[in-house]
Structure formats: C-alpha cells, structure tokens
PDB file of N, CA, C and O in Angstrom:
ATOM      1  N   UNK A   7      65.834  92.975  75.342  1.00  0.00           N
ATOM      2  CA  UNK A   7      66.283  93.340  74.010  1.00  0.00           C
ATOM      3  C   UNK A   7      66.595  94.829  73.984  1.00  0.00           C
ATOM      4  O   UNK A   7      65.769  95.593  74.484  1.00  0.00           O
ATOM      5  N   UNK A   8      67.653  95.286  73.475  1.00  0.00           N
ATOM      6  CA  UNK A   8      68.221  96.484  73.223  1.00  0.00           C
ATOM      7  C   UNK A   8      67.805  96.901  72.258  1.00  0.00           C
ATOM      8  O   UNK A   8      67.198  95.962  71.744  1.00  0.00           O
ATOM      9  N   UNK A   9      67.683  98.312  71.230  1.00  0.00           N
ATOM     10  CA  UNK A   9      68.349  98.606  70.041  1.00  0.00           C
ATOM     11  C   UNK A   9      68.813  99.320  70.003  1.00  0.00           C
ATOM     12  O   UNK A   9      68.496 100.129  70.875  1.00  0.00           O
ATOM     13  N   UNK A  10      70.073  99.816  68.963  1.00  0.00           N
ATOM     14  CA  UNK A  10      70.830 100.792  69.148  1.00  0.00           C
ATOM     15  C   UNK A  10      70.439 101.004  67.775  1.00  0.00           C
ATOM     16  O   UNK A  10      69.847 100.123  67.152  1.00  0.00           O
ATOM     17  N   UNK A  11      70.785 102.314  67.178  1.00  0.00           N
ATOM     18  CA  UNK A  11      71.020 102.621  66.033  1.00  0.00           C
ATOM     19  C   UNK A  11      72.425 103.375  66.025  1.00  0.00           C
ATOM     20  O   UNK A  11      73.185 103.532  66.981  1.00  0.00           O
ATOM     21  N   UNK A  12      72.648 103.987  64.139  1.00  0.00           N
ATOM     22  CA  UNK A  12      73.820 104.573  63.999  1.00  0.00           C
ATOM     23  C   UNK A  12      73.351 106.023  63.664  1.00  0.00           C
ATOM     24  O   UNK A  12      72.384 106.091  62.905  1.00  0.00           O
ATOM     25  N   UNK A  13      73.841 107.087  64.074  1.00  0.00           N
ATOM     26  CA  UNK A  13      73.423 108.303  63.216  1.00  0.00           C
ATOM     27  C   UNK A  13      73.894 108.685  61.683  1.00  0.00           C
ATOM     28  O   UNK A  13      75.085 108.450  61.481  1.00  0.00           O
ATOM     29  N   UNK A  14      73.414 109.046  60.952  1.00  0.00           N
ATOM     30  CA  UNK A  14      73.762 109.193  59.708  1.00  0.00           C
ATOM     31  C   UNK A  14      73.727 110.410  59.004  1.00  0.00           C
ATOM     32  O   UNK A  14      73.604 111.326  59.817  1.00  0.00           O
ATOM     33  N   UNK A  15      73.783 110.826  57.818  1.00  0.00           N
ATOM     34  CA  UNK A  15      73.387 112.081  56.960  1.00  0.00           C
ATOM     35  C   UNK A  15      72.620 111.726  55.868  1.00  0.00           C
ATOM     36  O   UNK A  15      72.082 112.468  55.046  1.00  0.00           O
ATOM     37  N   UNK A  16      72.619 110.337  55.947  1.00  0.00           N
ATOM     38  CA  UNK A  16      71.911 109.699  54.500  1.00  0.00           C
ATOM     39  C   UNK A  16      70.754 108.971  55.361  1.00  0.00           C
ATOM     40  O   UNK A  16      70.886 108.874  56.581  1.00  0.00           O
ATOM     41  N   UNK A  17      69.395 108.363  54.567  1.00  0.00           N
ATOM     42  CA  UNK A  17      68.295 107.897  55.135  1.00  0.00           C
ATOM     43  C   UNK A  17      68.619 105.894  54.823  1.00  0.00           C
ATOM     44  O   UNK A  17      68.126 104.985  54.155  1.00  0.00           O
ATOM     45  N   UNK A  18      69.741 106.100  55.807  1.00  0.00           N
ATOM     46  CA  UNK A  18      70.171 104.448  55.653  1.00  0.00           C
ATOM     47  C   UNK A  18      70.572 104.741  56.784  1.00  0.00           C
ATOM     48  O   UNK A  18      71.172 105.767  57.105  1.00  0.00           O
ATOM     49  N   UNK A  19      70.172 103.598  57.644  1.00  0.00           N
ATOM     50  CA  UNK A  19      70.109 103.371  59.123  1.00  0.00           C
ATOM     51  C   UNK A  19      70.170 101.894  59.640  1.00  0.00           C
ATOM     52  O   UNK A  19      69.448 101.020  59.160  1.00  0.00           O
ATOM     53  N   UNK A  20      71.135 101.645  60.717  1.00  0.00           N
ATOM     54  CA  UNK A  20      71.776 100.556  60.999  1.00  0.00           C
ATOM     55  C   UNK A  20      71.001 100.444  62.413  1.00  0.00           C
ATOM     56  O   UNK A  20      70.797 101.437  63.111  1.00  0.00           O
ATOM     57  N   UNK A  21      70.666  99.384  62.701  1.00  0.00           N
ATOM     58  CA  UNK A  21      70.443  99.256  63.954  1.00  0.00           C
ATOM     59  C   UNK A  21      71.212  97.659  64.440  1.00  0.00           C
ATOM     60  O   UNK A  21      71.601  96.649  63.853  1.00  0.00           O
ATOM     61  N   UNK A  22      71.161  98.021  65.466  1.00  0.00           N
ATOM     62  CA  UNK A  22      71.764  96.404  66.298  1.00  0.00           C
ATOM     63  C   UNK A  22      71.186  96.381  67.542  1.00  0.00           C
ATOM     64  O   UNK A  22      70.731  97.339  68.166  1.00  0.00           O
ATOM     65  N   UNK A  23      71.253  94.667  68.018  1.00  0.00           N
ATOM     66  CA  UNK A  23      69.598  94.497  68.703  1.00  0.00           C
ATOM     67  C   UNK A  23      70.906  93.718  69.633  1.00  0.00           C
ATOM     68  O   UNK A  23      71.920  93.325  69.055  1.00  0.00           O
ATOM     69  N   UNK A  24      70.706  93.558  71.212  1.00  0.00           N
ATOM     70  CA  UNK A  24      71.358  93.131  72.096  1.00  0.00           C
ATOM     71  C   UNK A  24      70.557  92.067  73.088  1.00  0.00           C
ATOM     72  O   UNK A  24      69.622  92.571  73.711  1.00  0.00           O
ATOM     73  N   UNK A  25      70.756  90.962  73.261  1.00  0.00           N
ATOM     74  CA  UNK A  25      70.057  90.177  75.059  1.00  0.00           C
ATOM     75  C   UNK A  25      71.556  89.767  75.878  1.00  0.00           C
ATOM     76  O   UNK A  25      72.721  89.581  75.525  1.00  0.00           O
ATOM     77  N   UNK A  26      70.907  89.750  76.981  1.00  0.00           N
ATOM     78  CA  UNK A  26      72.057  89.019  78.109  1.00  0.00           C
ATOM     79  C   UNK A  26      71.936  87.492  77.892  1.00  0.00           C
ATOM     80  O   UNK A  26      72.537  86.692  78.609  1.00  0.00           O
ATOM     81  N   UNK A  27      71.187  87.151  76.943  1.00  0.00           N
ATOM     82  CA  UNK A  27      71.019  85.780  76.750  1.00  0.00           C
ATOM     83  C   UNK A  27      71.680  85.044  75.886  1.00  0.00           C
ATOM     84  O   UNK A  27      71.690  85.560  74.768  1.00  0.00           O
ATOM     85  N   UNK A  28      72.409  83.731  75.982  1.00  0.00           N
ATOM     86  CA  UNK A  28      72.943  83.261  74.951  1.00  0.00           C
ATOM     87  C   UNK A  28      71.419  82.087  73.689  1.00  0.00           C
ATOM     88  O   UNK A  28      70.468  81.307  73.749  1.00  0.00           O
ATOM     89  N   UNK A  29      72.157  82.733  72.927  1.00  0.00           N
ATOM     90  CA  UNK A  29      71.343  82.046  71.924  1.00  0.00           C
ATOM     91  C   UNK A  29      70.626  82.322  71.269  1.00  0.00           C
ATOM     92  O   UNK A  29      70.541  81.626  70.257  1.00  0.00           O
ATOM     93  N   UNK A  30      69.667  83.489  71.419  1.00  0.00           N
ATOM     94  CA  UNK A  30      68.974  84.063  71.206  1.00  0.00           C
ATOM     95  C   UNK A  30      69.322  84.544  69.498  1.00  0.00           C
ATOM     96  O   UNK A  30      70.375  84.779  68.905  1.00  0.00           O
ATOM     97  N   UNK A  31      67.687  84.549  69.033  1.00  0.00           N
ATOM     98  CA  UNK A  31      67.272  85.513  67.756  1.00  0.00           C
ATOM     99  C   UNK A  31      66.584  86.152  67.808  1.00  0.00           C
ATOM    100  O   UNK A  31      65.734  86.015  68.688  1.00  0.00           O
ATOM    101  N   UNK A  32      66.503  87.521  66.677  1.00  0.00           N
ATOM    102  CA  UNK A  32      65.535  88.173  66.584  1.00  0.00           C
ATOM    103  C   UNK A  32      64.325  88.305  65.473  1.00  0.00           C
ATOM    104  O   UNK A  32      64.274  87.970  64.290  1.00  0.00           O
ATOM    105  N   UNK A  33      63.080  89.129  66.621  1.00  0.00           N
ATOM    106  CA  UNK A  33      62.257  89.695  65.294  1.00  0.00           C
ATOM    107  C   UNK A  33      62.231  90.526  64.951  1.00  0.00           C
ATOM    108  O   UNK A  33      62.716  91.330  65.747  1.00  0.00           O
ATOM    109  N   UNK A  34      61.788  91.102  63.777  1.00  0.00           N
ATOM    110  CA  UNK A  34      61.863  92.946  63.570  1.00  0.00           C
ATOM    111  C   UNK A  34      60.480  93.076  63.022  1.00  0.00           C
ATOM    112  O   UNK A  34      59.902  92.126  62.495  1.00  0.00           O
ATOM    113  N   UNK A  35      59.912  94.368  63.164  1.00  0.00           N
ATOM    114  CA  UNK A  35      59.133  94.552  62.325  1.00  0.00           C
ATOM    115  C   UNK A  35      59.611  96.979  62.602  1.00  0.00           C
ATOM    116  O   UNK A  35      59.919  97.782  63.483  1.00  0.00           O
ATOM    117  N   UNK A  36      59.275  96.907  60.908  1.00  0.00           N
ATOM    118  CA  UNK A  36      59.098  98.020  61.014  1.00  0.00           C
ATOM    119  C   UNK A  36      57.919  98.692  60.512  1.00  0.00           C
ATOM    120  O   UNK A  36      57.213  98.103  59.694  1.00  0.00           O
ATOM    121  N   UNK A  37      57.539 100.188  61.018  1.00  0.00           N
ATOM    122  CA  UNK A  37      56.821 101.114  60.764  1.00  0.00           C
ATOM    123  C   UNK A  37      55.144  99.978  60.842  1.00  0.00           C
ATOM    124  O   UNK A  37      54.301 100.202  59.974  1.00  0.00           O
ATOM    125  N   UNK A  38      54.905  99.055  61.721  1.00  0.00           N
ATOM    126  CA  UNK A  38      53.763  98.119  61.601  1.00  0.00           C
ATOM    127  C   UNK A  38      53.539  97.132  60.697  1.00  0.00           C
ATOM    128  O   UNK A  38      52.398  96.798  60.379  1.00  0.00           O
ATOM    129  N   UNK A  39      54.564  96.609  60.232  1.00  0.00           N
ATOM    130  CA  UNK A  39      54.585  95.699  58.974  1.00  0.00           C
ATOM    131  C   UNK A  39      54.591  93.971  59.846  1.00  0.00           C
ATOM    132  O   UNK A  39      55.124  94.102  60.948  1.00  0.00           O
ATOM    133  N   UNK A  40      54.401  93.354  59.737  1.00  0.00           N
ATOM    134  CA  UNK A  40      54.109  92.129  60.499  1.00  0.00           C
ATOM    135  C   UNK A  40      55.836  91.766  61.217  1.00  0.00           C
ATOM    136  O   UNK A  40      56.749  91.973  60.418  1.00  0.00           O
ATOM    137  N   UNK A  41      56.139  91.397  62.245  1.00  0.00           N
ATOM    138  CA  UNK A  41      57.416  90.809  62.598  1.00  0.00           C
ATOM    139  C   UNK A  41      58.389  89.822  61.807  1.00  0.00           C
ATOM    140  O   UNK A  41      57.649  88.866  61.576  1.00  0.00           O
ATOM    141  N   UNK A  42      59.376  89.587  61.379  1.00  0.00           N
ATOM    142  CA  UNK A  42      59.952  88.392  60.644  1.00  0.00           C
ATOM    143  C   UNK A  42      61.041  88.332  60.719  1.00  0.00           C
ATOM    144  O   UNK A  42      61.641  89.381  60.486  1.00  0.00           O
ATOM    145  N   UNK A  43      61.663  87.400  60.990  1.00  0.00           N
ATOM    146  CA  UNK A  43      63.171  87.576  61.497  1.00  0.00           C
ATOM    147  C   UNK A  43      64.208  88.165  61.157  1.00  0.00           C
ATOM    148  O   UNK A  43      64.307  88.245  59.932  1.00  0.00           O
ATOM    149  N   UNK A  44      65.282  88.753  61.892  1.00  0.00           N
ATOM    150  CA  UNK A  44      66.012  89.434  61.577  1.00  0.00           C
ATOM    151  C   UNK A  44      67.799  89.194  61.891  1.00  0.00           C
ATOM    152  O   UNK A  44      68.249  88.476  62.783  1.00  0.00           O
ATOM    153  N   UNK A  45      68.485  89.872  61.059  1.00  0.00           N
ATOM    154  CA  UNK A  45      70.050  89.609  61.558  1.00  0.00           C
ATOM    155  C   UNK A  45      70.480  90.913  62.897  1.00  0.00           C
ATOM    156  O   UNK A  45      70.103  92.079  62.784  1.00  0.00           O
ATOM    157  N   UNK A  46      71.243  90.451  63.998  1.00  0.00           N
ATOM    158  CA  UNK A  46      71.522  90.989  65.177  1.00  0.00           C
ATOM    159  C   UNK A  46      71.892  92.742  64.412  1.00  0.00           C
ATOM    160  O   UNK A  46      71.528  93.727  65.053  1.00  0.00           O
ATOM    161  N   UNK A  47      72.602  92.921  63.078  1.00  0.00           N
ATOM    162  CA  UNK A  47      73.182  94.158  62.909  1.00  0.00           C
ATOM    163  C   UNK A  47      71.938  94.113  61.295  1.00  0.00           C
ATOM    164  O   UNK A  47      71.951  93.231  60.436  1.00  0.00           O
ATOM    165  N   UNK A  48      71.151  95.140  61.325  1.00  0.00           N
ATOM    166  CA  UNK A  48      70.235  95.365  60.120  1.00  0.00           C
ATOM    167  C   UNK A  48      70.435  96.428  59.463  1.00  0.00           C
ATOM    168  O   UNK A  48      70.457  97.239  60.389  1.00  0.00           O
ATOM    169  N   UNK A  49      70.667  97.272  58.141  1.00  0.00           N
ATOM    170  CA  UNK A  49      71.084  98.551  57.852  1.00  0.00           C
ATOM    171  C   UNK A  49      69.381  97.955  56.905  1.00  0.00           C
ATOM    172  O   UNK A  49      69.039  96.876  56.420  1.00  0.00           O
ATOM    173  N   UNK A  50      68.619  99.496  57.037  1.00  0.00           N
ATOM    174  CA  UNK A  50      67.830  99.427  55.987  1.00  0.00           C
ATOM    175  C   UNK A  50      67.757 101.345  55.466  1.00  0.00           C
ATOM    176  O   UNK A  50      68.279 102.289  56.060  1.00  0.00           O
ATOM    177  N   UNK A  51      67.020 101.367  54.337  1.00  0.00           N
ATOM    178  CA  UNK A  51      66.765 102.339  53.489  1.00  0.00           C
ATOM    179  C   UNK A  51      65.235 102.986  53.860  1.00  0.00           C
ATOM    180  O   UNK A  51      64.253 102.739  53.160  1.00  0.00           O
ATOM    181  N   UNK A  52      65.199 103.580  54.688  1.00  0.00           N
ATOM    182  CA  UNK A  52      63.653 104.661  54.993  1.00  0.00           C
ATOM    183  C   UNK A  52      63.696 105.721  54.299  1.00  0.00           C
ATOM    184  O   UNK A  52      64.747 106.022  53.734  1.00  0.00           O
ATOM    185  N   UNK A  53      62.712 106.412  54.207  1.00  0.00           N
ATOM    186  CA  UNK A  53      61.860 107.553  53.962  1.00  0.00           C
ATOM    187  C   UNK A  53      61.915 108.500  54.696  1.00  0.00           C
ATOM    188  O   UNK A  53      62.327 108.342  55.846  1.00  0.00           O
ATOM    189  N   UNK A  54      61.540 109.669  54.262  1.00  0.00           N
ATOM    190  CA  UNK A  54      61.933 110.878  54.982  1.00  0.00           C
ATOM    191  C   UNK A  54      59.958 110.389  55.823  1.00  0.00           C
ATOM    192  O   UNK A  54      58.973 109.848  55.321  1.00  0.00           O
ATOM    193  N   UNK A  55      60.280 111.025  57.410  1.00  0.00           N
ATOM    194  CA  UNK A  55      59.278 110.804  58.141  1.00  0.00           C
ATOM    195  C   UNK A  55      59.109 110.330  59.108  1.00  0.00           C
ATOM    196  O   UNK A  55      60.185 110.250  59.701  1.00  0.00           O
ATOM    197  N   UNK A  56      58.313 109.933  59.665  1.00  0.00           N
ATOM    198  CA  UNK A  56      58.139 109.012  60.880  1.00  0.00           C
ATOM    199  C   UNK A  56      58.029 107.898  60.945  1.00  0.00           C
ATOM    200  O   UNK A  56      57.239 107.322  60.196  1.00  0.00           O
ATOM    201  N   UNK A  57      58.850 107.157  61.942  1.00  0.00           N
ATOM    202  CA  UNK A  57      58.939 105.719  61.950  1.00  0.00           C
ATOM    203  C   UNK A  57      59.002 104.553  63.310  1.00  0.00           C
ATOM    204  O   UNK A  57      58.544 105.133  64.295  1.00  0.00           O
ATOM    205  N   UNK A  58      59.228 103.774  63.502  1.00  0.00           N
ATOM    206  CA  UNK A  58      58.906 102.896  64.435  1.00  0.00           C
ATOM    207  C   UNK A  58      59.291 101.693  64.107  1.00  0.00           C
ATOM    208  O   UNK A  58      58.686 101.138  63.189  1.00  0.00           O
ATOM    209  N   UNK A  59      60.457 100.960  64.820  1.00  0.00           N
ATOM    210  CA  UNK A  59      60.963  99.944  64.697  1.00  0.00           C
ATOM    211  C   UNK A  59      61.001  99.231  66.166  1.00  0.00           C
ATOM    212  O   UNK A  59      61.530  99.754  67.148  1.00  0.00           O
ATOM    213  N   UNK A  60      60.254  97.749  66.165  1.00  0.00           N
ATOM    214  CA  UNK A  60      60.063  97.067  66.762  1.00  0.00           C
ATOM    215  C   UNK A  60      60.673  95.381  66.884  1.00  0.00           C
ATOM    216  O   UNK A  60      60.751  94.304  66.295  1.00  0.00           O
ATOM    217  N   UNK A  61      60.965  96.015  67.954  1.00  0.00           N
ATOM    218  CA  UNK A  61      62.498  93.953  68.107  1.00  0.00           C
ATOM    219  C   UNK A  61      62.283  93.472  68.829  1.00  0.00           C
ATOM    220  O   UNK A  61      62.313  94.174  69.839  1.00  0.00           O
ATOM    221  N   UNK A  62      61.860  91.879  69.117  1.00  0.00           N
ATOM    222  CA  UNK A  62      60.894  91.055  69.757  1.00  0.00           C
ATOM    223  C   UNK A  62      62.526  90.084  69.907  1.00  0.00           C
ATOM    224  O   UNK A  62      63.159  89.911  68.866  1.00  0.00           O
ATOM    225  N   UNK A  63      63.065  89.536  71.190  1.00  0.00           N
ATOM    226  CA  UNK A  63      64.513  88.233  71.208  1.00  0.00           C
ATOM    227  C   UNK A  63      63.073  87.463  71.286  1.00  0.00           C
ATOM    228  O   UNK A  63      61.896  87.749  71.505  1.00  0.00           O
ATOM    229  N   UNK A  64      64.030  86.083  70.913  1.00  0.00           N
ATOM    230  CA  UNK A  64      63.583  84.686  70.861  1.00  0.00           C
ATOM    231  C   UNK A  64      64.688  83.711  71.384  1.00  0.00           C
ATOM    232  O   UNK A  64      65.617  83.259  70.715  1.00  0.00           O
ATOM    233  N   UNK A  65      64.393  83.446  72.826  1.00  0.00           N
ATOM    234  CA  UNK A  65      65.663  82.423  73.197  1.00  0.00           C
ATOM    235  C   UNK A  65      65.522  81.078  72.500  1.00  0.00           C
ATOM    236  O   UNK A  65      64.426  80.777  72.028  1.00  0.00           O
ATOM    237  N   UNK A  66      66.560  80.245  72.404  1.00  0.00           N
ATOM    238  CA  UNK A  66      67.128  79.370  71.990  1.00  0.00           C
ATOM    239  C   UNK A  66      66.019  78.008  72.412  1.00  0.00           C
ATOM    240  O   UNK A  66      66.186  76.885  71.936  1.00  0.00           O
ATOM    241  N   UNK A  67      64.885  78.350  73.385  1.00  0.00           N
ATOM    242  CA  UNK A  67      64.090  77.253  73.498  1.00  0.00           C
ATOM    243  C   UNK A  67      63.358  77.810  72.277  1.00  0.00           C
ATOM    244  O   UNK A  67      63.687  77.077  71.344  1.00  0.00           O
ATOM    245  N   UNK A  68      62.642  78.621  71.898  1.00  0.00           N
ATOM    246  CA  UNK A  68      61.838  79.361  71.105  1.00  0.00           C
ATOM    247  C   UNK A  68      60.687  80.312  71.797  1.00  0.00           C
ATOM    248  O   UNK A  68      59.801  80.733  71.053  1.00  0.00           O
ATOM    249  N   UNK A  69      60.667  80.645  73.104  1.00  0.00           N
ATOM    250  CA  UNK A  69      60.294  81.678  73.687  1.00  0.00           C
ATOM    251  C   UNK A  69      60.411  83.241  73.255  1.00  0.00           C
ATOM    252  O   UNK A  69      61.375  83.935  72.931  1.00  0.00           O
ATOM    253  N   UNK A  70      59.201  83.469  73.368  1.00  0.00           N
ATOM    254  CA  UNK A  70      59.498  85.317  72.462  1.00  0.00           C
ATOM    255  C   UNK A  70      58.525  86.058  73.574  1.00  0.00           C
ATOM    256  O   UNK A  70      57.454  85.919  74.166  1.00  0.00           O
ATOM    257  N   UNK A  71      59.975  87.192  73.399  1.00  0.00           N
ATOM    258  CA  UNK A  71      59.646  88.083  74.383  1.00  0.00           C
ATOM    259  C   UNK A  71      58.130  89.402  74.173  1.00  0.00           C
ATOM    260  O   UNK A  71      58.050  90.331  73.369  1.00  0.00           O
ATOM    261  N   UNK A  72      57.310  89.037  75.057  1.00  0.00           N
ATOM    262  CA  UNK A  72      55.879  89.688  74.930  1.00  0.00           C
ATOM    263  C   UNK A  72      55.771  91.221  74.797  1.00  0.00           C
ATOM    264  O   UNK A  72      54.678  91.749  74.590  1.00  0.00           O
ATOM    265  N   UNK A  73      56.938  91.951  74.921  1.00  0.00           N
ATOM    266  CA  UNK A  73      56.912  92.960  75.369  1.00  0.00           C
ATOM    267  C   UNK A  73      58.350  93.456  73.953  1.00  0.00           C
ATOM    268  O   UNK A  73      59.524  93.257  74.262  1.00  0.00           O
ATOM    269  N   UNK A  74      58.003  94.076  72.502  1.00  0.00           N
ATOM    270  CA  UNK A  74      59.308  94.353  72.016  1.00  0.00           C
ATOM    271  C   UNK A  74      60.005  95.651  72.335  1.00  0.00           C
ATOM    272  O   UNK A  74      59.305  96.660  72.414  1.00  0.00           O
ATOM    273  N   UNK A  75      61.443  95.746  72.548  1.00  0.00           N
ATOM    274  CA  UNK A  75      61.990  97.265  72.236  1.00  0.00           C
ATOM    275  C   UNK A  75      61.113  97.965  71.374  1.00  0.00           C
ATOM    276  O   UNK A  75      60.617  97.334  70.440  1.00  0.00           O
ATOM    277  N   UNK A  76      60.844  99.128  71.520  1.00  0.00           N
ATOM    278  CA  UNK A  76      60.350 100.201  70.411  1.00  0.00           C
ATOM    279  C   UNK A  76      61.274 101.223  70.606  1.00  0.00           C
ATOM    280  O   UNK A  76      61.808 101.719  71.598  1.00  0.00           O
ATOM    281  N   UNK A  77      61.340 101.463  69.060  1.00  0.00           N
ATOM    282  CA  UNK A  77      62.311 102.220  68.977  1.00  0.00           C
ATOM    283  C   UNK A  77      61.355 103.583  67.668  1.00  0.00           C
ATOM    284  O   UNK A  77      61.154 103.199  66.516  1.00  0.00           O
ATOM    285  N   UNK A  78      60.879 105.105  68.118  1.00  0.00           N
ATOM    286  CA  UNK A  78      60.432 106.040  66.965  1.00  0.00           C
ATOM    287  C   UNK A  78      61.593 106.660  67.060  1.00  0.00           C
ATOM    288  O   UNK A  78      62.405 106.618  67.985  1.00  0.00           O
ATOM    289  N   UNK A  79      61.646 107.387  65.804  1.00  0.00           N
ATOM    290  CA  UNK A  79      62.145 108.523  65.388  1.00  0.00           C
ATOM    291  C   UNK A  79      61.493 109.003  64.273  1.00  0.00           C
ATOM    292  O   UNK A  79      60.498 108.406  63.860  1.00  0.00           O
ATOM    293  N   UNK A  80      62.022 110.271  63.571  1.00  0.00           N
ATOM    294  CA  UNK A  80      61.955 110.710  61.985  1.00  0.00           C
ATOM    295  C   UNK A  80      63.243 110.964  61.547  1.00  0.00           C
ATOM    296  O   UNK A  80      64.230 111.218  62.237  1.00  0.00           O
ATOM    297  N   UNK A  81      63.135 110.857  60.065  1.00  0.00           N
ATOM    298  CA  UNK A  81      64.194 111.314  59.147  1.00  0.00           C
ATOM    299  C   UNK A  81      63.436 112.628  58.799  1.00  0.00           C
ATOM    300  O   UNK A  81      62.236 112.758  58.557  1.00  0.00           O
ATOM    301  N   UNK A  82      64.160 113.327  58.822  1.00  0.00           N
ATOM    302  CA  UNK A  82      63.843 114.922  58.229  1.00  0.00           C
ATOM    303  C   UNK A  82      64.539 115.208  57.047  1.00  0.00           C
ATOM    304  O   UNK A  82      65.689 114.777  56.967  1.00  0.00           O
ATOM    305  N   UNK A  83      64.056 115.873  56.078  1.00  0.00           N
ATOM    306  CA  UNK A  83      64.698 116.404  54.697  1.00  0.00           C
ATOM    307  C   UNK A  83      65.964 117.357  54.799  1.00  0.00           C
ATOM    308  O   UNK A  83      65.813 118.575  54.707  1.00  0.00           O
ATOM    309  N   UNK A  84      66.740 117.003  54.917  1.00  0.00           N
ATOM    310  CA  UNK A  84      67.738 118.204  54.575  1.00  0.00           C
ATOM    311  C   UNK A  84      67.633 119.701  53.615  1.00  0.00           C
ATOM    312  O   UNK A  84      67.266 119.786  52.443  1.00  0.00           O
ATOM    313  N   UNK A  85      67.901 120.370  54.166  1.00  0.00           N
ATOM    314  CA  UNK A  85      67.803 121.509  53.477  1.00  0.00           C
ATOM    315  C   UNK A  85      67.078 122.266  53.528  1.00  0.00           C
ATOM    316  O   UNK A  85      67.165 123.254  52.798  1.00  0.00           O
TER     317      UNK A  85
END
C-alpha cells in the first residue's frame, strides 16, 4: 500500500492509497481513530498540528495487510 498526498495552502488534504493488486480495498484510520473503510482518493479537513494517517489494502479474498502505510506530518499556522 502506497500513500500519496497533495500539498496545499489550506488544511484540506487529499491523499490516494495505491496496491499492485487487483481488487483490492482500503482501510484508513487517522490520527488513532479505529480503521474503517475508505475511498482509493480521500480529501479530508485537519487541524493545525500533528498527525498520522494510517492505510491498511484488503485484497479481494478479504485478506488485510498486517503491516499499514504510515504516513506523519503537521499542518503549521500560517503567518
């Protein structure tokens, strides 16, 4: 599992999640909030701060991968 994000100027942030696998879905969980499924391209609304987004694929048998992308960063305040 990949993630990419988009860079921004605003605290709205896109990420998109990648496998070499066909079929596959994902999980997300952010900043430690429990995992729950997610769409391949996600834009959400954070907080200025520190964060941590975590993406678990699920192939098409229903196998989930033990190990998710982690992805930290922060949003910092402008100005």
């Amino acid at each position: 599992t990949t993630v990419v994000w988009t860079r921004t100027a605003t605290k709205w942030l896109t990420f998109r999640f990648g496998s070499d696998q066909a079929g596959v879905t994902y999980l997300c969980s952010f900043d430690g909030e429990a995992f729950h499924r997610c769409a391949v391209k996600l834009t959400r609304r954070l907080r200025v701060g520190r964060h941590v987004v975590r993406v678990k694929a699920r192939s098409a048998e229903g196998l989930v991968d033990p190990s998710p992308a982690v992805f930290r960063f922060r949003i910092k305040r402008l100005g």
